[in-house]
PDB file of C-alpha atoms and ligand atoms in Angstrom:
ATOM      1  CA  UNK S  29      -8.726  -7.433 -13.398  1.00  0.00           C
ATOM      2  CA  UNK S  30      -8.432  -4.809 -10.645  1.00  0.00           C
ATOM      3  CA  UNK S  31     -10.454  -1.619 -11.004  1.00  0.00           C
ATOM      4  CA  UNK S  32     -12.290  -3.004 -14.021  1.00  0.00           C
ATOM      5  CA  UNK S  33     -15.725  -1.638 -13.167  1.00  0.00           C
ATOM      6  CA  UNK S  34     -14.335   1.716 -12.077  1.00  0.00           C
ATOM      7  CA  UNK S  35     -12.118   2.008 -15.140  1.00  0.00           C
ATOM      8  CA  UNK S  36     -14.988   1.167 -17.506  1.00  0.00           C
ATOM      9  CA  UNK S  37     -17.303   3.700 -15.949  1.00  0.00           C
ATOM     10  CA  UNK S  38     -14.785   6.491 -15.702  1.00  0.00           C
ATOM     11  CA  UNK S  39     -13.569   5.919 -19.231  1.00  0.00           C
ATOM     12  CA  UNK S  40     -17.057   6.064 -20.693  1.00  0.00           C
ATOM     13  CA  UNK S  41     -17.833   9.213 -18.679  1.00  0.00           C
ATOM     14  CA  UNK S  42     -14.652  10.790 -19.918  1.00  0.00           C
ATOM     15  CA  UNK S  43     -15.299   9.858 -23.512  1.00  0.00           C
ATOM     16  CA  UNK S  44     -18.370  12.051 -23.456  1.00  0.00           C
ATOM     17  CA  UNK S  45     -16.344  15.104 -22.546  1.00  0.00           C
ATOM     18  CA  UNK S  46     -12.970  14.607 -24.266  1.00  0.00           C
ATOM     19  CA  UNK S  47     -13.854  15.971 -27.651  1.00  0.00           C
ATOM     20  CA  UNK S  48     -15.741  18.987 -26.401  1.00  0.00           C
ATOM     21  CA  UNK S  49     -14.491  22.334 -27.632  1.00  0.00           C
ATOM     22  CA  UNK S  50     -16.412  24.035 -24.891  1.00  0.00           C
ATOM     23  CA  UNK S  51     -17.190  22.610 -21.482  1.00  0.00           C
ATOM     24  CA  UNK S  52     -20.139  24.202 -19.704  1.00  0.00           C
ATOM     25  CA  UNK S  53     -20.779  24.158 -16.006  1.00  0.00           C
ATOM     26  CA  UNK S  54     -23.588  21.737 -16.754  1.00  0.00           C
ATOM     27  CA  UNK S  55     -21.142  19.370 -18.487  1.00  0.00           C
ATOM     28  CA  UNK S  56     -18.858  19.440 -15.464  1.00  0.00           C
ATOM     29  CA  UNK S  57     -21.793  18.826 -13.184  1.00  0.00           C
ATOM     30  CA  UNK S  58     -22.910  15.790 -15.144  1.00  0.00           C
ATOM     31  CA  UNK S  59     -19.385  14.443 -15.406  1.00  0.00           C
ATOM     32  CA  UNK S  60     -18.686  14.797 -11.682  1.00  0.00           C
ATOM     33  CA  UNK S  61     -22.011  13.170 -10.842  1.00  0.00           C
ATOM     34  CA  UNK S  62     -21.001  10.123 -12.847  1.00  0.00           C
ATOM     35  CA  UNK S  63     -17.477  10.094 -11.452  1.00  0.00           C
ATOM     36  CA  UNK S  64     -18.943  10.280  -7.959  1.00  0.00           C
ATOM     37  CA  UNK S  65     -21.232   7.308  -8.545  1.00  0.00           C
ATOM     38  CA  UNK S  66     -18.439   5.285 -10.112  1.00  0.00           C
ATOM     39  CA  UNK S  67     -16.174   5.909  -7.110  1.00  0.00           C
ATOM     40  CA  UNK S  68     -18.864   5.070  -4.572  1.00  0.00           C
ATOM     41  CA  UNK S  69     -19.633   1.892  -6.440  1.00  0.00           C
ATOM     42  CA  UNK S  70     -15.941   1.030  -6.332  1.00  0.00           C
ATOM     43  CA  UNK S  71     -16.207   1.225  -2.538  1.00  0.00           C
ATOM     44  CA  UNK S  72     -14.179   4.407  -2.123  1.00  0.00           C
ATOM     45  CA  UNK S  73     -14.713   6.046   1.273  1.00  0.00           C
ATOM     46  CA  UNK S  74     -17.595   8.550   0.918  1.00  0.00           C
ATOM     47  CA  UNK S  75     -15.744  11.423   2.596  1.00  0.00           C
ATOM     48  CA  UNK S  76     -12.846  10.853   0.246  1.00  0.00           C
ATOM     49  CA  UNK S  77     -15.232  10.927  -2.712  1.00  0.00           C
ATOM     50  CA  UNK S  78     -16.823  14.158  -1.530  1.00  0.00           C
ATOM     51  CA  UNK S  79     -13.485  15.945  -1.160  1.00  0.00           C
ATOM     52  CA  UNK S  80     -12.277  14.705  -4.513  1.00  0.00           C
ATOM     53  CA  UNK S  81     -15.439  15.743  -6.358  1.00  0.00           C
ATOM     54  CA  UNK S  82     -15.343  19.217  -4.833  1.00  0.00           C
ATOM     55  CA  UNK S  83     -11.763  19.716  -5.909  1.00  0.00           C
ATOM     56  CA  UNK S  84     -12.477  18.463  -9.421  1.00  0.00           C
ATOM     57  CA  UNK S  85     -15.482  20.776  -9.725  1.00  0.00           C
ATOM     58  CA  UNK S  86     -13.580  23.805  -8.503  1.00  0.00           C
ATOM     59  CA  UNK S  87     -10.671  23.241 -10.809  1.00  0.00           C
ATOM     60  CA  UNK S  88     -12.679  22.096 -13.826  1.00  0.00           C
ATOM     61  CA  UNK S  89     -15.045  25.040 -13.784  1.00  0.00           C
ATOM     62  CA  UNK S  90     -12.502  27.758 -13.141  1.00  0.00           C
ATOM     63  CA  UNK S  91      -9.803  26.110 -15.216  1.00  0.00           C
ATOM     64  CA  UNK S  92      -6.950  27.998 -16.738  1.00  0.00           C
ATOM     65  CA  UNK S  93      -6.828  27.821 -20.529  1.00  0.00           C
ATOM     66  CA  UNK S  94      -4.068  25.713 -22.006  1.00  0.00           C
ATOM     67  CA  UNK S  95      -3.698  26.032 -25.692  1.00  0.00           C
ATOM     68  CA  UNK S  96      -2.363  22.555 -26.320  1.00  0.00           C
ATOM     69  CA  UNK S  97      -5.479  20.868 -24.940  1.00  0.00           C
ATOM     70  CA  UNK S  98      -9.161  21.075 -25.763  1.00  0.00           C
ATOM     71  CA  UNK S  99     -11.379  22.114 -22.840  1.00  0.00           C
ATOM     72  CA  UNK S 100     -12.585  18.516 -22.609  1.00  0.00           C
ATOM     73  CA  UNK S 101      -9.024  17.226 -22.354  1.00  0.00           C
ATOM     74  CA  UNK S 102      -8.261  19.787 -19.690  1.00  0.00           C
ATOM     75  CA  UNK S 103     -11.094  18.560 -17.532  1.00  0.00           C
ATOM     76  CA  UNK S 104      -9.758  15.047 -17.847  1.00  0.00           C
ATOM     77  CA  UNK S 105      -6.286  16.218 -16.939  1.00  0.00           C
ATOM     78  CA  UNK S 106      -7.772  17.681 -13.765  1.00  0.00           C
ATOM     79  CA  UNK S 107      -9.477  14.366 -12.926  1.00  0.00           C
ATOM     80  CA  UNK S 108      -6.243  12.475 -13.489  1.00  0.00           C
ATOM     81  CA  UNK S 109      -4.185  14.868 -11.388  1.00  0.00           C
ATOM     82  CA  UNK S 110      -6.689  14.698  -8.560  1.00  0.00           C
ATOM     83  CA  UNK S 111      -6.760  10.890  -8.617  1.00  0.00           C
ATOM     84  CA  UNK S 112      -2.954  10.896  -8.556  1.00  0.00           C
ATOM     85  CA  UNK S 113      -2.874  13.280  -5.587  1.00  0.00           C
ATOM     86  CA  UNK S 114      -5.498  11.176  -3.841  1.00  0.00           C
ATOM     87  CA  UNK S 115      -3.246   8.127  -4.066  1.00  0.00           C
ATOM     88  CA  UNK S 116      -0.272  10.013  -2.660  1.00  0.00           C
ATOM     89  CA  UNK S 117       1.112  12.064  -5.555  1.00  0.00           C
ATOM     90  CA  UNK S 118       4.768  11.208  -5.828  1.00  0.00           C
ATOM     91  CA  UNK S 119       6.017   7.637  -5.581  1.00  0.00           C
ATOM     92  CA  UNK S 120       7.325   7.171  -2.065  1.00  0.00           C
ATOM     93  CA  UNK S 121      10.736   5.487  -1.723  1.00  0.00           C
ATOM     94  CA  UNK S 122      11.808   2.911   0.801  1.00  0.00           C
ATOM     95  CA  UNK S 123      13.944   4.162   3.705  1.00  0.00           C
ATOM     96  CA  UNK S 124      17.693   3.578   3.916  1.00  0.00           C
ATOM     97  CA  UNK S 125      19.272   3.994   7.329  1.00  0.00           C
ATOM     98  CA  UNK S 126      22.648   5.722   7.455  1.00  0.00           C
ATOM     99  CA  UNK S 127      23.483   3.309  10.271  1.00  0.00           C
ATOM    100  CA  UNK S 128      22.770  -0.129   8.817  1.00  0.00           C
ATOM    101  CA  UNK S 129      20.916  -2.338   9.125  1.00  0.00           C
ATOM    102  CA  UNK S 130      17.762  -0.607   7.954  1.00  0.00           C
ATOM    103  CA  UNK S 131      14.964  -2.242   9.902  1.00  0.00           C
ATOM    104  CA  UNK S 132      11.557  -2.873   8.380  1.00  0.00           C
ATOM    105  CA  UNK S 133       8.708  -4.203  10.464  1.00  0.00           C
ATOM    106  CA  UNK S 134       5.867  -5.931   8.644  1.00  0.00           C
ATOM    107  CA  UNK S 135       2.475  -5.800  10.329  1.00  0.00           C
ATOM    108  CA  UNK S 136      -1.056  -6.731   9.363  1.00  0.00           C
ATOM    109  CA  UNK S 137      -3.945  -9.094   9.861  1.00  0.00           C
ATOM    110  CA  UNK S 138      -3.683 -12.809   9.221  1.00  0.00           C
ATOM    111  CA  UNK S 139      -4.146 -13.710   5.585  1.00  0.00           C
ATOM    112  CA  UNK S 140      -3.389 -10.214   4.283  1.00  0.00           C
ATOM    113  CA  UNK S 141      -0.185 -11.489   2.707  1.00  0.00           C
ATOM    114  CA  UNK S 142       2.369 -10.391   5.316  1.00  0.00           C
ATOM    115  CA  UNK S 143       4.719 -13.354   5.162  1.00  0.00           C
ATOM    116  CA  UNK S 144       4.588 -13.580   1.372  1.00  0.00           C
ATOM    117  CA  UNK S 145       5.245  -9.840   1.139  1.00  0.00           C
ATOM    118  CA  UNK S 146       8.209 -10.168   3.519  1.00  0.00           C
ATOM    119  CA  UNK S 147       9.766 -12.563   1.001  1.00  0.00           C
ATOM    120  CA  UNK S 148       8.807 -10.401  -1.960  1.00  0.00           C
ATOM    121  CA  UNK S 149      10.266  -7.302  -0.358  1.00  0.00           C
ATOM    122  CA  UNK S 150      13.528  -9.090   0.414  1.00  0.00           C
ATOM    123  CA  UNK S 151      13.688 -10.207  -3.206  1.00  0.00           C
ATOM    124  CA  UNK S 152      12.965  -6.648  -4.381  1.00  0.00           C
ATOM    125  CA  UNK S 153      15.683  -5.177  -2.156  1.00  0.00           C
ATOM    126  CA  UNK S 154      18.259  -7.615  -3.467  1.00  0.00           C
ATOM    127  CA  UNK S 155      17.274  -7.345  -7.119  1.00  0.00           C
ATOM    128  CA  UNK S 156      16.623  -3.620  -7.413  1.00  0.00           C
ATOM    129  CA  UNK S 157      18.862  -2.203  -4.690  1.00  0.00           C
ATOM    130  CA  UNK S 158      21.589  -4.811  -4.408  1.00  0.00           C
ATOM    131  CA  UNK S 159      20.926  -5.364  -0.702  1.00  0.00           C
ATOM    132  CA  UNK S 160      21.327  -8.431   1.488  1.00  0.00           C
ATOM    133  CA  UNK S 161      18.367  -8.725   3.848  1.00  0.00           C
ATOM    134  CA  UNK S 162      17.907 -10.906   6.894  1.00  0.00           C
ATOM    135  CA  UNK S 163      14.369 -12.223   7.342  1.00  0.00           C
ATOM    136  CA  UNK S 164      13.114 -12.544  10.905  1.00  0.00           C
ATOM    137  CA  UNK S 165      10.370 -14.908  12.084  1.00  0.00           C
ATOM    138  CA  UNK S 166       8.528 -13.153  14.916  1.00  0.00           C
ATOM    139  CA  UNK S 167       5.163 -14.866  14.484  1.00  0.00           C
ATOM    140  CA  UNK S 168       5.684 -17.390  17.249  1.00  0.00           C
ATOM    141  CA  UNK S 169       2.016 -18.270  17.617  1.00  0.00           C
ATOM    142  CA  UNK S 170       1.773 -20.203  14.398  1.00  0.00           C
ATOM    143  CA  UNK S 171       4.641 -22.663  13.876  1.00  0.00           C
ATOM    144  CA  UNK S 172       3.459 -22.848  10.275  1.00  0.00           C
ATOM    145  CA  UNK S 173       4.301 -19.175   9.862  1.00  0.00           C
ATOM    146  CA  UNK S 174       7.924 -19.780  10.874  1.00  0.00           C
ATOM    147  CA  UNK S 175       8.124 -22.696   8.465  1.00  0.00           C
ATOM    148  CA  UNK S 176       6.555 -20.590   5.714  1.00  0.00           C
ATOM    149  CA  UNK S 177       9.208 -17.886   6.155  1.00  0.00           C
ATOM    150  CA  UNK S 178      11.992 -20.486   6.242  1.00  0.00           C
ATOM    151  CA  UNK S 179      10.707 -21.969   3.011  1.00  0.00           C
ATOM    152  CA  UNK S 180      10.689 -18.531   1.416  1.00  0.00           C
ATOM    153  CA  UNK S 181      14.251 -18.031   2.657  1.00  0.00           C
ATOM    154  CA  UNK S 182      15.284 -21.292   0.997  1.00  0.00           C
ATOM    155  CA  UNK S 183      13.609 -20.337  -2.260  1.00  0.00           C
ATOM    156  CA  UNK S 184      15.368 -16.985  -2.228  1.00  0.00           C
ATOM    157  CA  UNK S 185      18.603 -18.365  -0.827  1.00  0.00           C
ATOM    158  CA  UNK S 186      18.485 -15.803   1.951  1.00  0.00           C
ATOM    159  CA  UNK S 187      19.075 -16.150   5.701  1.00  0.00           C
ATOM    160  CA  UNK S 188      16.081 -16.466   8.027  1.00  0.00           C
ATOM    161  CA  UNK S 189      16.489 -15.738  11.730  1.00  0.00           C
ATOM    162  CA  UNK S 190      14.191 -17.764  13.968  1.00  0.00           C
ATOM    163  CA  UNK S 191      14.226 -18.922  17.584  1.00  0.00           C
ATOM    164  CA  UNK S 192      11.211 -21.181  17.494  1.00  0.00           C
ATOM    165  CA  UNK S 193       8.049 -20.508  19.464  1.00  0.00           C
ATOM    166  CA  UNK S 194       9.363 -20.247  23.030  1.00  0.00           C
ATOM    167  CA  UNK S 195      11.303 -16.970  22.913  1.00  0.00           C
ATOM    168  CA  UNK S 196       9.384 -13.698  22.971  1.00  0.00           C
ATOM    169  CA  UNK S 197       9.098 -11.861  19.657  1.00  0.00           C
ATOM    170  CA  UNK S 198      10.650  -8.800  21.279  1.00  0.00           C
ATOM    171  CA  UNK S 199      13.808 -10.753  22.162  1.00  0.00           C
ATOM    172  CA  UNK S 200      13.871 -12.419  18.751  1.00  0.00           C
ATOM    173  CA  UNK S 201      13.759  -9.017  17.034  1.00  0.00           C
ATOM    174  CA  UNK S 202      16.574  -7.662  19.231  1.00  0.00           C
ATOM    175  CA  UNK S 203      18.815 -10.697  18.649  1.00  0.00           C
ATOM    176  CA  UNK S 204      18.124 -10.670  14.931  1.00  0.00           C
ATOM    177  CA  UNK S 205      19.337  -7.091  14.622  1.00  0.00           C
ATOM    178  CA  UNK S 206      22.533  -7.982  16.521  1.00  0.00           C
ATOM    179  CA  UNK S 207      23.117 -10.873  14.143  1.00  0.00           C
ATOM    180  CA  UNK S 208      22.467  -8.693  11.113  1.00  0.00           C
ATOM    181  CA  UNK S 209      25.170  -6.292  12.300  1.00  0.00           C
ATOM    182  CA  UNK S 210      27.652  -9.111  12.789  1.00  0.00           C
ATOM    183  CA  UNK S 211      26.906 -10.736   9.468  1.00  0.00           C
ATOM    184  CA  UNK S 212      26.570  -7.514   7.493  1.00  0.00           C
ATOM    185  CA  UNK S 213      22.980  -7.805   6.448  1.00  0.00           C
ATOM    186  CA  UNK S 214      22.034  -4.264   5.494  1.00  0.00           C
ATOM    187  CA  UNK S 215      18.279  -4.794   5.847  1.00  0.00           C
ATOM    188  CA  UNK S 216      16.324  -6.628   8.513  1.00  0.00           C
ATOM    189  CA  UNK S 217      12.724  -7.491   7.668  1.00  0.00           C
ATOM    190  CA  UNK S 218      10.670  -8.567  10.660  1.00  0.00           C
ATOM    191  CA  UNK S 219       7.606 -10.698   9.977  1.00  0.00           C
ATOM    192  CA  UNK S 220       5.270 -10.230  12.945  1.00  0.00           C
ATOM    193  CA  UNK S 221       2.184 -12.120  14.085  1.00  0.00           C
ATOM    194  CA  UNK S 222      -1.234 -11.383  12.662  1.00  0.00           C
ATOM    195  CA  UNK S 223      -4.699 -11.945  14.037  1.00  0.00           C
ATOM    196  CA  UNK S 224      -8.072 -12.277  12.440  1.00  0.00           C
ATOM    197  CA  UNK S 225      -9.077  -8.930  13.948  1.00  0.00           C
ATOM    198  CA  UNK S 226      -7.280  -5.958  15.421  1.00  0.00           C
ATOM    199  CA  UNK S 227      -6.901  -6.566  19.166  1.00  0.00           C
ATOM    200  CA  UNK S 228      -5.098  -4.940  22.088  1.00  0.00           C
ATOM    201  CA  UNK S 229      -2.826  -7.864  22.836  1.00  0.00           C
ATOM    202  CA  UNK S 230      -1.483  -7.847  19.299  1.00  0.00           C
ATOM    203  CA  UNK S 231      -1.005  -4.075  19.332  1.00  0.00           C
ATOM    204  CA  UNK S 232       0.828  -4.239  22.685  1.00  0.00           C
ATOM    205  CA  UNK S 233       3.212  -6.830  21.301  1.00  0.00           C
ATOM    206  CA  UNK S 234       3.801  -4.850  18.121  1.00  0.00           C
ATOM    207  CA  UNK S 235       4.468  -1.706  20.149  1.00  0.00           C
ATOM    208  CA  UNK S 236       7.035  -3.578  22.219  1.00  0.00           C
ATOM    209  CA  UNK S 237       8.763  -4.922  19.131  1.00  0.00           C
ATOM    210  CA  UNK S 238       8.740  -1.398  17.722  1.00  0.00           C
ATOM    211  CA  UNK S 239      10.390   0.065  20.830  1.00  0.00           C
ATOM    212  CA  UNK S 240      13.173  -2.531  20.753  1.00  0.00           C
ATOM    213  CA  UNK S 241      13.719  -2.800  16.993  1.00  0.00           C
ATOM    214  CA  UNK S 242      13.328   0.939  16.300  1.00  0.00           C
ATOM    215  CA  UNK S 243      12.268   0.267  12.721  1.00  0.00           C
ATOM    216  CA  UNK S 244      13.013   2.710   9.926  1.00  0.00           C
ATOM    217  CA  UNK S 245       9.816   1.581   8.249  1.00  0.00           C
ATOM    218  CA  UNK S 246       6.646  -0.039   9.528  1.00  0.00           C
ATOM    219  CA  UNK S 247       4.763  -1.463   6.583  1.00  0.00           C
ATOM    220  CA  UNK S 248       1.165  -2.406   7.048  1.00  0.00           C
ATOM    221  CA  UNK S 249       0.160  -5.187   4.663  1.00  0.00           C
ATOM    222  CA  UNK S 250      -3.509  -5.054   3.688  1.00  0.00           C
ATOM    223  CA  UNK S 251      -5.613  -7.086   1.320  1.00  0.00           C
ATOM    224  CA  UNK S 252      -7.047  -4.796  -1.346  1.00  0.00           C
ATOM    225  CA  UNK S 253      -9.952  -7.201  -1.852  1.00  0.00           C
ATOM    226  CA  UNK S 254     -11.342  -6.237   1.551  1.00  0.00           C
ATOM    227  CA  UNK S 255     -12.185  -2.682   0.433  1.00  0.00           C
ATOM    228  CA  UNK S 256     -13.231  -0.337   3.224  1.00  0.00           C
ATOM    229  CA  UNK S 257     -12.307  -2.931   5.855  1.00  0.00           C
ATOM    230  CA  UNK S 258      -8.734  -2.526   4.680  1.00  0.00           C
ATOM    231  CA  UNK S 259      -9.072   1.211   5.206  1.00  0.00           C
ATOM    232  CA  UNK S 260     -10.428   0.729   8.732  1.00  0.00           C
ATOM    233  CA  UNK S 261      -7.626  -1.703   9.537  1.00  0.00           C
ATOM    234  CA  UNK S 262      -5.115   0.825   8.231  1.00  0.00           C
ATOM    235  CA  UNK S 263      -6.629   3.521  10.419  1.00  0.00           C
ATOM    236  CA  UNK S 264      -6.343   1.485  13.602  1.00  0.00           C
ATOM    237  CA  UNK S 265      -2.820   0.186  12.925  1.00  0.00           C
ATOM    238  CA  UNK S 266      -1.758   3.726  12.131  1.00  0.00           C
ATOM    239  CA  UNK S 267      -3.315   5.119  15.318  1.00  0.00           C
ATOM    240  CA  UNK S 268      -1.510   2.523  17.429  1.00  0.00           C
ATOM    241  CA  UNK S 269       1.802   2.180  15.658  1.00  0.00           C
ATOM    242  CA  UNK S 270       2.273   5.230  13.468  1.00  0.00           C
ATOM    243  CA  UNK S 271       2.993   3.127  10.383  1.00  0.00           C
ATOM    244  CA  UNK S 272       5.225   4.551   7.644  1.00  0.00           C
ATOM    245  CA  UNK S 273       3.534   3.007   4.639  1.00  0.00           C
ATOM    246  CA  UNK S 274       1.140   0.469   3.243  1.00  0.00           C
ATOM    247  CA  UNK S 275       1.595  -2.546   1.004  1.00  0.00           C
ATOM    248  CA  UNK S 276      -1.604  -3.297  -0.847  1.00  0.00           C
ATOM    249  CA  UNK S 277      -1.789  -6.967  -1.798  1.00  0.00           C
ATOM    250  CA  UNK S 278      -3.864  -8.925  -4.299  1.00  0.00           C
ATOM    251  CA  UNK S 279      -4.157  -6.095  -6.792  1.00  0.00           C
ATOM    252  CA  UNK S 280      -4.007  -8.829  -9.417  1.00  0.00           C
ATOM    253  CA  UNK S 281      -7.486  -9.899  -8.309  1.00  0.00           C
ATOM    254  CA  UNK S 282     -10.719  -8.186  -9.196  1.00  0.00           C
ATOM    255  CA  UNK S 283     -10.587  -5.626  -6.402  1.00  0.00           C
ATOM    256  CA  UNK S 284     -12.890  -2.692  -7.022  1.00  0.00           C
ATOM    257  CA  UNK S 285     -10.368  -0.071  -6.003  1.00  0.00           C
ATOM    258  CA  UNK S 286     -11.817   1.354  -2.779  1.00  0.00           C
ATOM    259  CA  UNK S 287      -8.769   0.611  -0.642  1.00  0.00           C
ATOM    260  CA  UNK S 288      -6.235   1.900  -3.170  1.00  0.00           C
ATOM    261  CA  UNK S 289      -8.120   5.160  -3.558  1.00  0.00           C
ATOM    262  CA  UNK S 290      -8.972   5.790   0.096  1.00  0.00           C
ATOM    263  CA  UNK S 291      -6.021   4.691   2.236  1.00  0.00           C
ATOM    264  CA  UNK S 292      -3.725   7.654   1.684  1.00  0.00           C
ATOM    265  CA  UNK S 293      -6.502  10.193   2.210  1.00  0.00           C
ATOM    266  CA  UNK S 294      -7.742   8.491   5.378  1.00  0.00           C
ATOM    267  CA  UNK S 295      -4.405   7.662   7.040  1.00  0.00           C
ATOM    268  CA  UNK S 296      -2.108  10.166   5.348  1.00  0.00           C
ATOM    269  CA  UNK S 297       0.360   7.297   4.866  1.00  0.00           C
ATOM    270  CA  UNK S 298       1.520   6.381   1.378  1.00  0.00           C
ATOM    271  CA  UNK S 299       0.963   3.104  -0.404  1.00  0.00           C
ATOM    272  CA  UNK S 300       4.528   2.029  -1.101  1.00  0.00           C
ATOM    273  CA  UNK S 301       4.108  -1.309  -2.845  1.00  0.00           C
ATOM    274  CA  UNK S 302       1.452  -3.345  -4.580  1.00  0.00           C
ATOM    275  CA  UNK S 303       1.272  -7.149  -4.544  1.00  0.00           C
ATOM    276  CA  UNK S 304       0.422  -8.377  -8.022  1.00  0.00           C
ATOM    277  CA  UNK S 305       0.385 -12.142  -7.526  1.00  0.00           C
ATOM    278  CA  UNK S 306       1.526 -14.985  -5.316  1.00  0.00           C
ATOM    279  CA  UNK S 307       5.028 -15.332  -6.773  1.00  0.00           C
ATOM    280  CA  UNK S 308       8.074 -13.788  -5.169  1.00  0.00           C
ATOM    281  CA  UNK S 309       8.735 -11.413  -8.037  1.00  0.00           C
ATOM    282  CA  UNK S 310       5.160 -10.140  -8.132  1.00  0.00           C
ATOM    283  CA  UNK S 311       5.652  -7.001  -6.073  1.00  0.00           C
ATOM    284  CA  UNK S 312       5.644  -3.574  -7.688  1.00  0.00           C
ATOM    285  CA  UNK S 313       6.593  -0.166  -6.370  1.00  0.00           C
ATOM    286  CA  UNK S 314       3.346   1.780  -6.194  1.00  0.00           C
ATOM    287  CA  UNK S 315       3.234   4.779  -8.520  1.00  0.00           C
ATOM    288  CA  UNK S 316       0.097   6.900  -8.013  1.00  0.00           C
ATOM    289  CA  UNK S 317       0.309   8.496 -11.429  1.00  0.00           C
ATOM    290  CA  UNK S 318       0.636   5.202 -13.269  1.00  0.00           C
ATOM    291  CA  UNK S 319      -2.267   3.818 -11.276  1.00  0.00           C
ATOM    292  CA  UNK S 320      -4.411   6.848 -12.158  1.00  0.00           C
ATOM    293  CA  UNK S 321      -3.534   6.393 -15.838  1.00  0.00           C
ATOM    294  CA  UNK S 322      -4.475   2.760 -15.614  1.00  0.00           C
ATOM    295  CA  UNK S 323      -7.843   3.633 -14.150  1.00  0.00           C
ATOM    296  CA  UNK S 324      -8.569   6.406 -16.635  1.00  0.00           C
ATOM    297  CA  UNK S 325      -7.244   4.530 -19.640  1.00  0.00           C
TER     298      UNK S 325
HETATM  299  P1  GDP T 427      -0.174 -13.626   6.211  1.00  0.00           P
HETATM  300  O1  GDP T 427      -1.076 -14.456   7.073  1.00  0.00           O
HETATM  301  O2  GDP T 427      -0.566 -12.175   6.252  1.00  0.00           O
HETATM  302  O3  GDP T 427       1.270 -13.833   6.462  1.00  0.00           O
HETATM  303  O4  GDP T 427      -0.512 -14.054   4.706  1.00  0.00           O
HETATM  304  P2  GDP T 427       0.310 -14.974   3.678  1.00  0.00           P
HETATM  305  O5  GDP T 427       1.566 -14.308   3.284  1.00  0.00           O
HETATM  306  O6  GDP T 427       0.395 -16.350   4.210  1.00  0.00           O
HETATM  307  O7  GDP T 427      -0.661 -14.896   2.413  1.00  0.00           O
HETATM  308  C1  GDP T 427      -1.993 -15.344   2.436  1.00  0.00           C
HETATM  309  C2  GDP T 427      -2.377 -15.815   1.035  1.00  0.00           C
HETATM  310  O8  GDP T 427      -2.436 -14.710   0.148  1.00  0.00           O
HETATM  311  C3  GDP T 427      -1.379 -16.773   0.418  1.00  0.00           C
HETATM  312  O9  GDP T 427      -2.070 -17.784  -0.258  1.00  0.00           O
HETATM  313  C4  GDP T 427      -0.577 -15.905  -0.547  1.00  0.00           C
HETATM  314  O10 GDP T 427      -0.055 -16.638  -1.636  1.00  0.00           O
HETATM  315  C5  GDP T 427      -1.656 -14.949  -1.006  1.00  0.00           C
HETATM  316  N1  GDP T 427      -1.114 -13.668  -1.505  1.00  0.00           N
HETATM  317  C6  GDP T 427      -0.288 -12.798  -0.864  1.00  0.00           C
HETATM  318  N2  GDP T 427      -0.058 -11.712  -1.623  1.00  0.00           N
HETATM  319  C7  GDP T 427      -0.741 -11.885  -2.783  1.00  0.00           C
HETATM  320  C8  GDP T 427      -0.920 -11.081  -3.976  1.00  0.00           C
HETATM  321  O11 GDP T 427      -0.404  -9.972  -4.143  1.00  0.00           O
HETATM  322  N3  GDP T 427      -1.717 -11.630  -4.941  1.00  0.00           N
HETATM  323  C9  GDP T 427      -2.332 -12.835  -4.792  1.00  0.00           C
HETATM  324  N4  GDP T 427      -3.106 -13.271  -5.793  1.00  0.00           N
HETATM  325  N5  GDP T 427      -2.193 -13.585  -3.691  1.00  0.00           N
HETATM  326  C10 GDP T 427      -1.420 -13.130  -2.693  1.00  0.00           C
END
């Protein structure tokens, strides 16, 4: 299960303080030391940990008295609120263009789950928002990627726009948007090429697609299992493309939590969705508060 180690450690730390009728500075110090270690062990970015611990300390020591809660419970409330803020605070909604179609560009490294997430997102938009998306195959370097998207389209009974491997992805994106307008698809989801590593050629191509497609959202798909690498990938995609949000995949695995807890703080871009499995209905809107509750038990 995701966050298992982190959740266990934080919950046992918290247990020690919950029942306390009086919380001394020493108690807070001990608690934050344990929280700090638990977060570092979960592969959370060390700068992020430092900022978080300082805020918890400040608020927990000088806390305002609330009659409904014991001092121990108040400290825990502070930890939960700070974890929630760290992951982006409010749940961040998906864009809707007032001049349809709304264009979403999916970017990310190979294997992160981009193509699968393209299908999942299309399914989500139809099921939850009653939309009719057009899926666009812009990964022309791997014929298997086009096939994979077409198969997803068949499973979902949704149109897939592809022009094979000879046309440039920039032209494919432009033509797809024209077709979406003609056929009244209110969302266009562009599946772009990935690489094993971030490279300039890929970024150039993505920037060109961006300038033609003028996406309302650019979602970076990252694999939560890759921890701080995911955070570094997010930083470089954001620097080059100014992404609008992140989809964190494979949260059904035993990821330690580092990516989920660091990405927003490092990139200042929200995590919008979480992939919870391989199936097309295993995508969840990401709610920071619910995630914090899950971690703290
Ligand atoms: P792409 O290269 O980024 O397009 O990656 P794919 O969409 O082909 O996905 C790579 C692998 O990750 C596939 O085997 C997917 O089934 C799997 N995958 C994608 N998202 C998830 C997820 O949220 N959970 C799990 N367990 N597997 C996922």
